[in-house]
Every structure is written in structure tokens, then in C-alpha cells.
PDB file of C-alpha atoms and ligand atoms in Angstrom:
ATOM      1  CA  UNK A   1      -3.848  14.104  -5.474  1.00 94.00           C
ATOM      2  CA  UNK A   2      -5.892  11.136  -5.246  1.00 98.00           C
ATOM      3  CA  UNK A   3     -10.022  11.729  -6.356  1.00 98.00           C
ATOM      4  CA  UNK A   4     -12.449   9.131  -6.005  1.00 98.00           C
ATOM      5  CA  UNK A   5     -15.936   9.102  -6.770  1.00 98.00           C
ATOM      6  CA  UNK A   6     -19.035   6.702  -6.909  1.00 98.00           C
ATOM      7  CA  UNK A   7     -16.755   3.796  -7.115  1.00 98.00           C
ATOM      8  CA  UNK A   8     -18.436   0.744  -7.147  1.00 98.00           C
ATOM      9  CA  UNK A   9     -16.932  -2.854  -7.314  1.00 98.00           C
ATOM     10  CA  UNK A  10     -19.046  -6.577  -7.387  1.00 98.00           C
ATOM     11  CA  UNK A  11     -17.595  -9.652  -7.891  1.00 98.00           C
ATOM     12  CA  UNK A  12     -20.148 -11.470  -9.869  1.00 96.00           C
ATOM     13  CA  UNK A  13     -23.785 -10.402  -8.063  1.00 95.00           C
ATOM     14  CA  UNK A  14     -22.054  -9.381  -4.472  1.00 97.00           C
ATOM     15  CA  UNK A  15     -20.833  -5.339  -4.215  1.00 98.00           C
ATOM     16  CA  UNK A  16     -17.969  -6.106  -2.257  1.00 98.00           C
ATOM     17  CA  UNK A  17     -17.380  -1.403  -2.467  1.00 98.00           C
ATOM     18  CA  UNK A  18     -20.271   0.632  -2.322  1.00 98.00           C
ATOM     19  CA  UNK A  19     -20.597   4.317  -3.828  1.00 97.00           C
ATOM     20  CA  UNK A  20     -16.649   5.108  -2.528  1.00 98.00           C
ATOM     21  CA  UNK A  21     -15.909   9.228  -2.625  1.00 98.00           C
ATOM     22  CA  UNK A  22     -12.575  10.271  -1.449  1.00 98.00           C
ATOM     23  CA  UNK A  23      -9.893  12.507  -1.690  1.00 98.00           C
ATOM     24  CA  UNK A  24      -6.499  12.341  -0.355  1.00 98.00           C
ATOM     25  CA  UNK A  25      -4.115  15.065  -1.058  1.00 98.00           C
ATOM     26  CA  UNK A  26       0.044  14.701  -2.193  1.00 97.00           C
ATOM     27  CA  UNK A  27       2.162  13.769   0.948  1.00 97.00           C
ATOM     28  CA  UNK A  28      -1.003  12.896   3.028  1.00 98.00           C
ATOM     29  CA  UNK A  29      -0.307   9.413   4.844  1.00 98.00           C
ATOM     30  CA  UNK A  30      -3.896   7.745   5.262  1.00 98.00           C
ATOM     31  CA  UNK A  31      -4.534   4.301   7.434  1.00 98.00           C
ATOM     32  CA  UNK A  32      -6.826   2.614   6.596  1.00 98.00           C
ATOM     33  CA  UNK A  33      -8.707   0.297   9.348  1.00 98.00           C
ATOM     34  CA  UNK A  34     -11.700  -2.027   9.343  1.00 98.00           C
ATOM     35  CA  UNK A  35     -12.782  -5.772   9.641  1.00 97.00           C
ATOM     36  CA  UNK A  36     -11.843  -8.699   7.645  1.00 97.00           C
ATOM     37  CA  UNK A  37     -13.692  -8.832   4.554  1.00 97.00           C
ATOM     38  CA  UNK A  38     -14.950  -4.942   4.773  1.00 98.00           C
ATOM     39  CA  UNK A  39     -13.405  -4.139   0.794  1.00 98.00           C
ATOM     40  CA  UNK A  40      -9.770  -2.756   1.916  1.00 98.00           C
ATOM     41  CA  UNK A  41      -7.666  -4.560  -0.270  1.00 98.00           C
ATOM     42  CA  UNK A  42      -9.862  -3.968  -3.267  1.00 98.00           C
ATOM     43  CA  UNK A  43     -10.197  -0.246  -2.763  1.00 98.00           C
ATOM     44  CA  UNK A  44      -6.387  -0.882  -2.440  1.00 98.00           C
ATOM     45  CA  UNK A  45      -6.610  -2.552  -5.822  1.00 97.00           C
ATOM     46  CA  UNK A  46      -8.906  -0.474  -7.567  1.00 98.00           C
ATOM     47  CA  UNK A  47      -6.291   2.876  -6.695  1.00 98.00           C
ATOM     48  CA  UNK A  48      -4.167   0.448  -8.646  1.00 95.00           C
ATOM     49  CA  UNK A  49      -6.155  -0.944 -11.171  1.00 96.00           C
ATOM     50  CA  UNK A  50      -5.309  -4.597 -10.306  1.00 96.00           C
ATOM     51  CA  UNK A  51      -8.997  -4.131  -9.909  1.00 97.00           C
ATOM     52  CA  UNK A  52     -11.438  -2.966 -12.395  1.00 96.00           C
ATOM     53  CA  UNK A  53     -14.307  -1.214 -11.024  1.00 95.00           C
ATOM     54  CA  UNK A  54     -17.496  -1.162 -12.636  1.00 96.00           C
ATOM     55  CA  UNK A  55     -18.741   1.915 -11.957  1.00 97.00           C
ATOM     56  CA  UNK A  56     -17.227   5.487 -10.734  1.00 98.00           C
ATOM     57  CA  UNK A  57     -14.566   7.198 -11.150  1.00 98.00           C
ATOM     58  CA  UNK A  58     -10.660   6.935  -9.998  1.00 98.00           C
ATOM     59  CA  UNK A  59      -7.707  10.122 -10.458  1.00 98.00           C
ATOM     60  CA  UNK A  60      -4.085   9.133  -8.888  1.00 98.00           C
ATOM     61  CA  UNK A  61      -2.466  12.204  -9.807  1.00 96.00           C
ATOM     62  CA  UNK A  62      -2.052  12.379 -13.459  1.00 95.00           C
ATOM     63  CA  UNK A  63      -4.087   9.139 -14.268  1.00 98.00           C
ATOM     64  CA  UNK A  64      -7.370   8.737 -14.965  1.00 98.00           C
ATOM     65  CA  UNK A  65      -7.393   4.783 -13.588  1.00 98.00           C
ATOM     66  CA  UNK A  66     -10.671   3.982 -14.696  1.00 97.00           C
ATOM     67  CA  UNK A  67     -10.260   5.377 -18.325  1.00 96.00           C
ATOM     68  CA  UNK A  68     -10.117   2.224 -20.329  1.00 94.00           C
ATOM     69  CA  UNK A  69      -6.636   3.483 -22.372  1.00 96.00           C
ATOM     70  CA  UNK A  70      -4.780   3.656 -19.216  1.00 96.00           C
ATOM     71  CA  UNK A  71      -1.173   2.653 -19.311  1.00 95.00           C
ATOM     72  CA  UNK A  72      -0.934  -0.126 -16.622  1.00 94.00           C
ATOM     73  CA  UNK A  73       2.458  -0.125 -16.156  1.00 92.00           C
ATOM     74  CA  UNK A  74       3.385   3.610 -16.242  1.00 93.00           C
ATOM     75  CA  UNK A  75       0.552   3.537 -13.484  1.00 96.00           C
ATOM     76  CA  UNK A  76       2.410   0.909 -11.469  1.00 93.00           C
ATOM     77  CA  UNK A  77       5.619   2.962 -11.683  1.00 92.00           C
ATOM     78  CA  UNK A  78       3.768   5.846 -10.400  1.00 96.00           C
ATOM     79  CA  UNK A  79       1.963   3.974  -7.666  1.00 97.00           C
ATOM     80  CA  UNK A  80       3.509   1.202  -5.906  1.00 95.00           C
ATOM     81  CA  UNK A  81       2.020  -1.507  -4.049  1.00 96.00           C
ATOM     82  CA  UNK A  82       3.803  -3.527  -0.901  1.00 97.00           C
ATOM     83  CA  UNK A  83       1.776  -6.660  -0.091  1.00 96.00           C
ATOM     84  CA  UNK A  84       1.271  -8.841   2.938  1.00 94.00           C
ATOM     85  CA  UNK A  85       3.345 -11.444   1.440  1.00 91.00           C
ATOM     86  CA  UNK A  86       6.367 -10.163   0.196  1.00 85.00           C
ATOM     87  CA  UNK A  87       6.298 -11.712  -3.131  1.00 89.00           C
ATOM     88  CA  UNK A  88       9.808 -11.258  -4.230  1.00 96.00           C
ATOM     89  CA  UNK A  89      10.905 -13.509  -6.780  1.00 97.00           C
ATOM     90  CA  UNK A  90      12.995 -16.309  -5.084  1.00 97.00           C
ATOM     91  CA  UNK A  91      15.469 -17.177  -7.657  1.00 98.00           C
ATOM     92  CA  UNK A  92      16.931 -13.530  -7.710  1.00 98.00           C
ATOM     93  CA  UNK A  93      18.920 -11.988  -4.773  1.00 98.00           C
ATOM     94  CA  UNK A  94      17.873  -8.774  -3.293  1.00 98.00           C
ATOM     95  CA  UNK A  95      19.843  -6.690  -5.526  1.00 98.00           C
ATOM     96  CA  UNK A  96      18.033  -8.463  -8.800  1.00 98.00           C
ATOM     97  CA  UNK A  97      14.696  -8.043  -6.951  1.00 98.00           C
ATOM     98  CA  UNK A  98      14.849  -4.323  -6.926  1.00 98.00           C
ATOM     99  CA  UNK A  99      16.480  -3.687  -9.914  1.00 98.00           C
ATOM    100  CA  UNK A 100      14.299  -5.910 -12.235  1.00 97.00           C
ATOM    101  CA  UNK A 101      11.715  -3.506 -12.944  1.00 95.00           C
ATOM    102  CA  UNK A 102      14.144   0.040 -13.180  1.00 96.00           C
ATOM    103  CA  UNK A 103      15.417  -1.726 -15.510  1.00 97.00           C
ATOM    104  CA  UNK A 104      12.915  -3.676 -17.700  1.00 94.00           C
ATOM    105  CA  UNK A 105      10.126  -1.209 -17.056  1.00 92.00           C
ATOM    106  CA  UNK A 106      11.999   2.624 -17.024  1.00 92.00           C
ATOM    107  CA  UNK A 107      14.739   1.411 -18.919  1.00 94.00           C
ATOM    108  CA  UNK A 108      17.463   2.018 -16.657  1.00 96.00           C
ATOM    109  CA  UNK A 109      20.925   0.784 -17.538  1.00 98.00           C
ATOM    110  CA  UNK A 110      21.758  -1.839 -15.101  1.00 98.00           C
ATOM    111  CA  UNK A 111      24.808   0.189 -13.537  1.00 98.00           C
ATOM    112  CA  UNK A 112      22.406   3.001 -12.618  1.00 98.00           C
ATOM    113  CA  UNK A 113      19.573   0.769 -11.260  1.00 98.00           C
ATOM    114  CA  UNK A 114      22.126  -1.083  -9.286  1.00 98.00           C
ATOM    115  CA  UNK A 115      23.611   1.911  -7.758  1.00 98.00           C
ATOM    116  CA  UNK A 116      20.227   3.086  -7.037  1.00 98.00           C
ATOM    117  CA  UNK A 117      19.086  -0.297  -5.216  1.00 98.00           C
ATOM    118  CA  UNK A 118      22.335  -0.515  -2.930  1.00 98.00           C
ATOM    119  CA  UNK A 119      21.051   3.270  -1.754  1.00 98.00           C
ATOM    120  CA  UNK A 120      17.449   2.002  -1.199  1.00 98.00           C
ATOM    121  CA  UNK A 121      19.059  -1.218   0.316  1.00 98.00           C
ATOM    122  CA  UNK A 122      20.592   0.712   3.131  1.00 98.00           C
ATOM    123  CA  UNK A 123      17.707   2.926   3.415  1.00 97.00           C
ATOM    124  CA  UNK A 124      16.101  -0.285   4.615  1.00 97.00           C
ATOM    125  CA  UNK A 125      18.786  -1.213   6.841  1.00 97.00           C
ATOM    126  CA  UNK A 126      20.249  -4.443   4.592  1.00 98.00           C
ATOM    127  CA  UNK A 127      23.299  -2.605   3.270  1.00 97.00           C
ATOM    128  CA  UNK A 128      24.871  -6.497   3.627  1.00 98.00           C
ATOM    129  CA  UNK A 129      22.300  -8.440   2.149  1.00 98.00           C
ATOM    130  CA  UNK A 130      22.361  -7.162  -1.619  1.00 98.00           C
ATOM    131  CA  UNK A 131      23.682 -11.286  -2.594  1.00 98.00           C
ATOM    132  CA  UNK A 132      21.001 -12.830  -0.122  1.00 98.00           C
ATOM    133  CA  UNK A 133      18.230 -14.560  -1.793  1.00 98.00           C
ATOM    134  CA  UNK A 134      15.031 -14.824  -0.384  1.00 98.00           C
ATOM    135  CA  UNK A 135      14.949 -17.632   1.541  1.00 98.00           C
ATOM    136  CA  UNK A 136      17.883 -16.250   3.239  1.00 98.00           C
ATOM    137  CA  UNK A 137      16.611 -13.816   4.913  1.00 97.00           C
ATOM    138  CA  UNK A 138      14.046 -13.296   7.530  1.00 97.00           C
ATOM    139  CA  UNK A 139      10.341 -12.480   7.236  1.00 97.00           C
ATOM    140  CA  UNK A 140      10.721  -9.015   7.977  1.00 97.00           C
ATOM    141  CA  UNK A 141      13.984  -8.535   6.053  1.00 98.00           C
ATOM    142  CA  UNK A 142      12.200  -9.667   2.837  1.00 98.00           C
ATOM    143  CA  UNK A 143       9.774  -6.974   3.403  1.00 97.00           C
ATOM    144  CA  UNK A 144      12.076  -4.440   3.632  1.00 98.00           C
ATOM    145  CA  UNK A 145      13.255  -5.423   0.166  1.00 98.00           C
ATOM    146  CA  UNK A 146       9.791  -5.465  -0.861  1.00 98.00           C
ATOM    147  CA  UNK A 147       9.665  -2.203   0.140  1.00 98.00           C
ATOM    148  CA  UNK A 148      12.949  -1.037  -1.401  1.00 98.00           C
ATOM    149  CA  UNK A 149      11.642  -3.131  -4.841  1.00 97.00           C
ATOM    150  CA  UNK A 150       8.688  -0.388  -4.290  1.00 97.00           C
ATOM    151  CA  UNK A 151      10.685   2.482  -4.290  1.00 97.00           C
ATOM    152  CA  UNK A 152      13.015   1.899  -6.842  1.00 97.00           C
ATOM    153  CA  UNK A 153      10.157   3.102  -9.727  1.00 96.00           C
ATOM    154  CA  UNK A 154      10.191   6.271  -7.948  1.00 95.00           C
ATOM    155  CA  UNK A 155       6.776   5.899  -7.137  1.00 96.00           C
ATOM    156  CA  UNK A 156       4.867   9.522  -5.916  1.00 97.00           C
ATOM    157  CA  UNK A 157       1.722   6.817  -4.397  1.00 98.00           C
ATOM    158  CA  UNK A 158       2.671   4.157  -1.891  1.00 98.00           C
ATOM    159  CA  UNK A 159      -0.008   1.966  -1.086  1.00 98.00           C
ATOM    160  CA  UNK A 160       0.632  -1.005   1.619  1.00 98.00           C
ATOM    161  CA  UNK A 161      -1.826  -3.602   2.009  1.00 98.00           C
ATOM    162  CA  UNK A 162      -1.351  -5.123   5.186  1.00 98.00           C
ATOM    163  CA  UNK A 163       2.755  -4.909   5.033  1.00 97.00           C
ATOM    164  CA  UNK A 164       3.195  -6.715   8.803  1.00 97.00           C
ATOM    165  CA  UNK A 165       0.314  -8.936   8.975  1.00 96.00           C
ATOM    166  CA  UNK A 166       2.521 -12.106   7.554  1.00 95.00           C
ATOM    167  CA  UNK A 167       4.854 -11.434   9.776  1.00 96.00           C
ATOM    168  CA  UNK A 168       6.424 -13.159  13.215  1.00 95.00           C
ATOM    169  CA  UNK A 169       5.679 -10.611  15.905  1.00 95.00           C
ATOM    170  CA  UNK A 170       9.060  -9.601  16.920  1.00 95.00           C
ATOM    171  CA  UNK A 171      10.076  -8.617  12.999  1.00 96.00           C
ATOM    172  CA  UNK A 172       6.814  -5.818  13.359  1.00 97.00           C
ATOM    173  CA  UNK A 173       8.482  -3.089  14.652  1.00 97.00           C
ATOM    174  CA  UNK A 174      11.669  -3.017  12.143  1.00 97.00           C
ATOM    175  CA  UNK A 175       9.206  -3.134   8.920  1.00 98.00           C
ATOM    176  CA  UNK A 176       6.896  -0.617  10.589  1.00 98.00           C
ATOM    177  CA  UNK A 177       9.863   1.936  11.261  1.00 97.00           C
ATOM    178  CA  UNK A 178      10.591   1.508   7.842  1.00 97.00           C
ATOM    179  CA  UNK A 179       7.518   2.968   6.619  1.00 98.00           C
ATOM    180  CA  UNK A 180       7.298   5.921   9.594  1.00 98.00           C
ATOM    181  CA  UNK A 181      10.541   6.647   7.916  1.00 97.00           C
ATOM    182  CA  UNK A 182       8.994   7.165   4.619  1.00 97.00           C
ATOM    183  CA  UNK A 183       5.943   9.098   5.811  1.00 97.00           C
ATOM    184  CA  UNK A 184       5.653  12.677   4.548  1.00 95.00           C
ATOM    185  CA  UNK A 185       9.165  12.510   2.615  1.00 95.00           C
ATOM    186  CA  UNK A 186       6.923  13.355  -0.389  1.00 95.00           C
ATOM    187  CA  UNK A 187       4.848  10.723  -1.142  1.00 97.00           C
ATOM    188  CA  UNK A 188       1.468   9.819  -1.080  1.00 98.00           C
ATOM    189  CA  UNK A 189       1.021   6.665   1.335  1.00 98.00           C
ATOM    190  CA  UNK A 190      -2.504   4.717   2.315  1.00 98.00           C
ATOM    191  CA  UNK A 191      -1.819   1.617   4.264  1.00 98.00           C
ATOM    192  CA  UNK A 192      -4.530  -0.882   5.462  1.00 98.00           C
ATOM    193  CA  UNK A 193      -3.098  -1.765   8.661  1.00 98.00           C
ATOM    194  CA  UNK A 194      -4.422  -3.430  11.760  1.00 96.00           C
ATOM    195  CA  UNK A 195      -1.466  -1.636  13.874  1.00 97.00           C
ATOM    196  CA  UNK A 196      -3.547   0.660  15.908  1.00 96.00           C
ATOM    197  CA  UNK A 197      -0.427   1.981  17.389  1.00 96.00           C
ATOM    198  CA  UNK A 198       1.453   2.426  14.146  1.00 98.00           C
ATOM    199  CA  UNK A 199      -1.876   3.961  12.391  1.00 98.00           C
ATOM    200  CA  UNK A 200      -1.987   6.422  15.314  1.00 97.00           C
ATOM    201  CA  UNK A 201       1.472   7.996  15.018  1.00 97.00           C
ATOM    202  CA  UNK A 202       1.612   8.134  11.194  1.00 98.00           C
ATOM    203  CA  UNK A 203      -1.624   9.223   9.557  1.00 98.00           C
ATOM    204  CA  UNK A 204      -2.999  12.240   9.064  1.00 98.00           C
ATOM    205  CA  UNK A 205      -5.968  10.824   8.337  1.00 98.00           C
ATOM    206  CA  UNK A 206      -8.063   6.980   9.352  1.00 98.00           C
ATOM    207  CA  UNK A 207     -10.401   5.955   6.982  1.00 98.00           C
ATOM    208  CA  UNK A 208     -12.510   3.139   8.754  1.00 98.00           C
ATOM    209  CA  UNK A 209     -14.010   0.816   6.161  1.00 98.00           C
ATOM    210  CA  UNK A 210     -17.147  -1.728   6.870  1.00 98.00           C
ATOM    211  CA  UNK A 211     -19.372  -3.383   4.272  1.00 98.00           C
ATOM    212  CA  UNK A 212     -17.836  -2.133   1.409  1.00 98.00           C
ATOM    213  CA  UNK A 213     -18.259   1.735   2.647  1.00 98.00           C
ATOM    214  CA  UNK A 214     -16.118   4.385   4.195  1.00 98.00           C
ATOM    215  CA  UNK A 215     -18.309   4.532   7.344  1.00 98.00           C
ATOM    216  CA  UNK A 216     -16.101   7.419   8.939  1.00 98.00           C
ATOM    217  CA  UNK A 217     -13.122   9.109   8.028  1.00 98.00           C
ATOM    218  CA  UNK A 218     -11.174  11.826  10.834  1.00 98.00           C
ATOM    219  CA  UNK A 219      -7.581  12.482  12.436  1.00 98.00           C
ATOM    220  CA  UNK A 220      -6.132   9.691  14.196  1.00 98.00           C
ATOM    221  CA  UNK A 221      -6.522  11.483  17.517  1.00 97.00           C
ATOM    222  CA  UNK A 222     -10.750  11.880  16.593  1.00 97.00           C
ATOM    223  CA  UNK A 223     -10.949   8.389  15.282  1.00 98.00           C
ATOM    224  CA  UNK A 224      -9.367   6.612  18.278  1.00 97.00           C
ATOM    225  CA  UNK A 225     -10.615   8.437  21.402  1.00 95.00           C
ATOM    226  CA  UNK A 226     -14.151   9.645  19.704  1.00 96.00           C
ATOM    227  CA  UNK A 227     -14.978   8.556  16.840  1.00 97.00           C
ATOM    228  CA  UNK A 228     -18.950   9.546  16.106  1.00 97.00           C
ATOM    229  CA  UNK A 229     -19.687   5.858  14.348  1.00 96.00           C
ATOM    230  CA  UNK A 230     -20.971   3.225  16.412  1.00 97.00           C
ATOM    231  CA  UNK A 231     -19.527   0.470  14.558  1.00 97.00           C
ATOM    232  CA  UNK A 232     -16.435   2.423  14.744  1.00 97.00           C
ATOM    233  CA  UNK A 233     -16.427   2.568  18.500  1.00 97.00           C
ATOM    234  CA  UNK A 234     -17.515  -0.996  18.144  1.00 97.00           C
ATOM    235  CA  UNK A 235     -14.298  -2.032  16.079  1.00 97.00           C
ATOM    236  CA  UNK A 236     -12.134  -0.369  17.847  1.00 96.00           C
ATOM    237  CA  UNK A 237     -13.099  -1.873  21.620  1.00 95.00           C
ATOM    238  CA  UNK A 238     -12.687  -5.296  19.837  1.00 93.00           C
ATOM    239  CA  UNK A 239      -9.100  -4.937  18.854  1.00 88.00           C
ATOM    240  CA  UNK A 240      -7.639  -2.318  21.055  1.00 76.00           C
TER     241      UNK A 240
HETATM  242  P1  LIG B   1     -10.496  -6.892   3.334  1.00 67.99           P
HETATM  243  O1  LIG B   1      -9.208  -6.587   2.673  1.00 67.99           O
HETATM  244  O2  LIG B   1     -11.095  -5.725   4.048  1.00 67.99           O
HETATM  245  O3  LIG B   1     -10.401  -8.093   4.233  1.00 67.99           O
HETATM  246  P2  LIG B   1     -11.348  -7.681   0.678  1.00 67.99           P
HETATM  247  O4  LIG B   1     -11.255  -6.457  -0.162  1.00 67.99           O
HETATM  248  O5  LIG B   1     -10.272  -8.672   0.556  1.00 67.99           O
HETATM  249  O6  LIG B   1     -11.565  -7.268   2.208  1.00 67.99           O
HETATM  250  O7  LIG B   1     -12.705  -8.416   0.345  1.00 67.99           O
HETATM  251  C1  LIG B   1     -13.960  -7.770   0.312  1.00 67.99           C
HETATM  252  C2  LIG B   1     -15.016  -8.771  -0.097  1.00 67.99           C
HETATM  253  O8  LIG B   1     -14.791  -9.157  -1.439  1.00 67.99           O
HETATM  254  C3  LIG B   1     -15.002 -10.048   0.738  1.00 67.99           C
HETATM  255  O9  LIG B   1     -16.326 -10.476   0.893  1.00 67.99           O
HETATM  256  C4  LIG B   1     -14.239 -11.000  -0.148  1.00 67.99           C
HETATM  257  O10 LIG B   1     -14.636 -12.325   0.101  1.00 67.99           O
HETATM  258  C5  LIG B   1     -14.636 -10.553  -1.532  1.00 67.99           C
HETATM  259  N1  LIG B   1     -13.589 -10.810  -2.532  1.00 67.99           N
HETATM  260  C6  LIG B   1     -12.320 -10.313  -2.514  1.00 67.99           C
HETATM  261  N2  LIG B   1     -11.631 -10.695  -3.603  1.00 67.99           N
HETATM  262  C7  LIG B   1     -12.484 -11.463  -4.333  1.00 67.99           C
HETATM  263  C8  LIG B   1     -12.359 -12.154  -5.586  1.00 67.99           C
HETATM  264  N3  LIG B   1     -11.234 -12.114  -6.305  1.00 67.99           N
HETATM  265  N4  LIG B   1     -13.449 -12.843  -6.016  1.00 67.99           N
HETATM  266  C9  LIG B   1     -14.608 -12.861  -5.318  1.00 67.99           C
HETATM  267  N5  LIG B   1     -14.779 -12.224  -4.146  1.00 67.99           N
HETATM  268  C10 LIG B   1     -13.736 -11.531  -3.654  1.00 67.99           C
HETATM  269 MG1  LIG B   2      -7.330  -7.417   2.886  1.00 67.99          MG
END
């Protein structure tokens, strides 16, 4: 389970997250909506403690992120993160992409990792692209690996920040099935995503952030057809 509480976040003099509580149990799948600039990807960041927060206090699971002796890696391994760009490294193939970190960072042998990624590969649907670099591949395509890269650590926490927003609109749907695929198989998922559609079917629960706050949290079904917040309602007739 996932526990926050009190977190608070500036950069320099502006609190960018303001007196964050939540809790978001194993399995749950939590969207995570709200305008530009409203403190998702640094809640996002904070979970993973790309972040630091300066005040409150933040449990994934087992780890007690805001303890100053946390282990940042065995953190990462525990809790992935997929970004809006991909950021795979460009002078590996796909293959090397995922297997990198199994292998530096859990100390996999290589034949194990590599068996491993050609099963995550195909999960994604690029059983044939284990040689492609890159640049050989389409926008969506190197998300998918991103993703795969993700799960190869065996992560229990998925977080997604934004996974299709880099993305040509007709590559969308594949990287978005992708993750519905992933949904309650076990693992913790919060993805800030301005797919209403998408956030609809998945989540069990919408958080909808706005100046730094969770303004309202509720089922998918509550949030889009009554939500009780005005700048909820307010949000939501702007981009729907
Ligand atoms: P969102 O993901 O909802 O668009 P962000 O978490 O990226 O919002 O940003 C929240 C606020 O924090 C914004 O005002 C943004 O300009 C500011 N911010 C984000 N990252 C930094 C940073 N590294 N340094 C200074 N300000 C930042
Ligand atoms: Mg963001």
C-alpha cells in the first residue's frame, strides 16, 4: 500500500504540493487528472523520490521514501516510472534497453534477463523488434519498450506520467491497451493521464489535482458524470 501524509513540496519560495494525504491500496489502478502545472508530475516524483519533499511523510509498500537512509535504487526496482518521453537509451537496441538494469541493478545473469525481456517484448506486442534501436521504431513502439524496460525490475508500483502525451495520435490507442492490459494483474498503477476515455475504463479511483492539492478524489463513474468540485466540473467541460 501506498500512505501519504502532509506532503509538502516548494521549489525555492513557490509550494508547487500542498498538505498531500492519500492512500492507495495494492492492485488499485488510480488516474490521475488535472491542469497543466497543478503538481502531478511531482507528486509522481515524490512517490519516487526523484523528488525530495520537504515536509510529510511518504510509505510505498515497504519503504519509508522520505526517510533520509532510503535505498534509491532498490526503491526504483520496486516502483517503476514510464515517462512522456520514452527515454530509452539510443545506442542500445530494445533487447539492451530492457535488460540493462536486471542486470546491472538485480544482478541478473545476462541469459536470464534476456530471456525475461524477449517475454516482456511480446507482452508488448514487438516480439520482432528485440535488434531495433530506437530510432527505428515508431513513437509508440518505443513506449512499449519503455514500458517493458519498466517491468523487467519486477516492479509491485507502476507509476506513468503522461505515457501518450508525446505521442502522434494514431500510436494512442496501442500504448494505452498496453497499460489496460497491465491493470489489476497485481500491481499498483497511478497514471497522470489526460485520456478521459482511457482514465474512465481503468481506474478504480480519479484523483483530480489543482494548485498543488488533491481537490477531489471518487470512482471514475462519480468523478466524470458528478463530481461535487466546481473546478472539477469546470476541468472537465474544458477538455471533454
Ligand atoms: P503538472 O505535471 O501537473 O503539469 P508539475 O508537477 O510539472 O505540474 O509542476 C507543478 C509546478 O511546479 C509548476 O508551477 C511548475 O512550473 C513547477 N515546477 C516543476 N518542476 C520544477 C522545477 N524543477 N523547478 C522549479 N519549478 C518547478
Ligand atoms: Mg506533468
Amino acid at each position: 500500500m501506498i500512505e501519504v501524509s502532509n506532503l509538502q513540496k516548494y521549489f525555492g519560495d513557490k509550494q508547487v504540493l500542498k498538505d498531500i494525504s492519500c492512500e492507495i491500496k495494492d492492485n488499485e489502478v488510480v488516474c490521475v487528472i488535472g491542469p497543466s502545472g497543478s503538481g502531478k508530475s511531482t507528486f509522481l516524483r515524490c512517490l519516487n523520490a526523484l523528488e525530495k519533499a520537504q515536509e510529510g511523510i511518504i510509505k510505498v509498500n515497504e519503504f519509508v521514501v522520505t526517510d533520509p537512509r532510503l535505498d534509491h535504487n532498490k526503491l526504483r526496482a520496486h516502483a517503476g516510472m514510464v515517462f512522456q518521453r520514452f527515454n530509452l537509451f539510443p545506442h542500445m537496441t530494445a533487447l539492451e534497453n530492457i535488460t540493462l538494469a536486471p542486470i546491472k541493478v538485480k544482478k541478473e545473469s545476462t541469459e536470464v534477463a534476456r530471456q525475461k525481456g524477449r517475454e516482456l517484448l511480446k507482452r508488448v506486442g514487438l516480439g520482432d523488434k528485440e535488434n531495433s534501436y530506437p530510432h527505428e521504431l515508431s513513437g509508440g513502439q518505443q513506449q512499449r519498450v519503455a514500458i517493458a524496460r519498466a517491468l523487467a525490475m519486477d516492479p509491485q508500483v507502476l507509476l506513468f506520467d503522461e505515457p501518450t502525451s508525446a505521442l502522434d495520435p494514431e500510436m494512442v490507442g496501442e500504448v494505452l491497451d498496453v497499460i489496460k492490459s497491465l491493470a489489476h494483474g497485481g500491481k499498483t498503477m497511478i497514471i497522470v493521464t489526460h485520456e478521459m476515455g482511457f482514465a474512465r475504463q481503468v481506474s478504480d479511483r480519479v484523483f483530480f489535482m489543482d494548485g498543488g492539492q488533491i481537490l477531489e478524489v471518487g470512482t471514475p463513474e462519480k468523478i466524470f458524470t458528478k463530481a461535487d468540485g466546481e473546478r472539477t466540473r469546470l476541468f472537465l467541460s474544458k477538455i471533454l
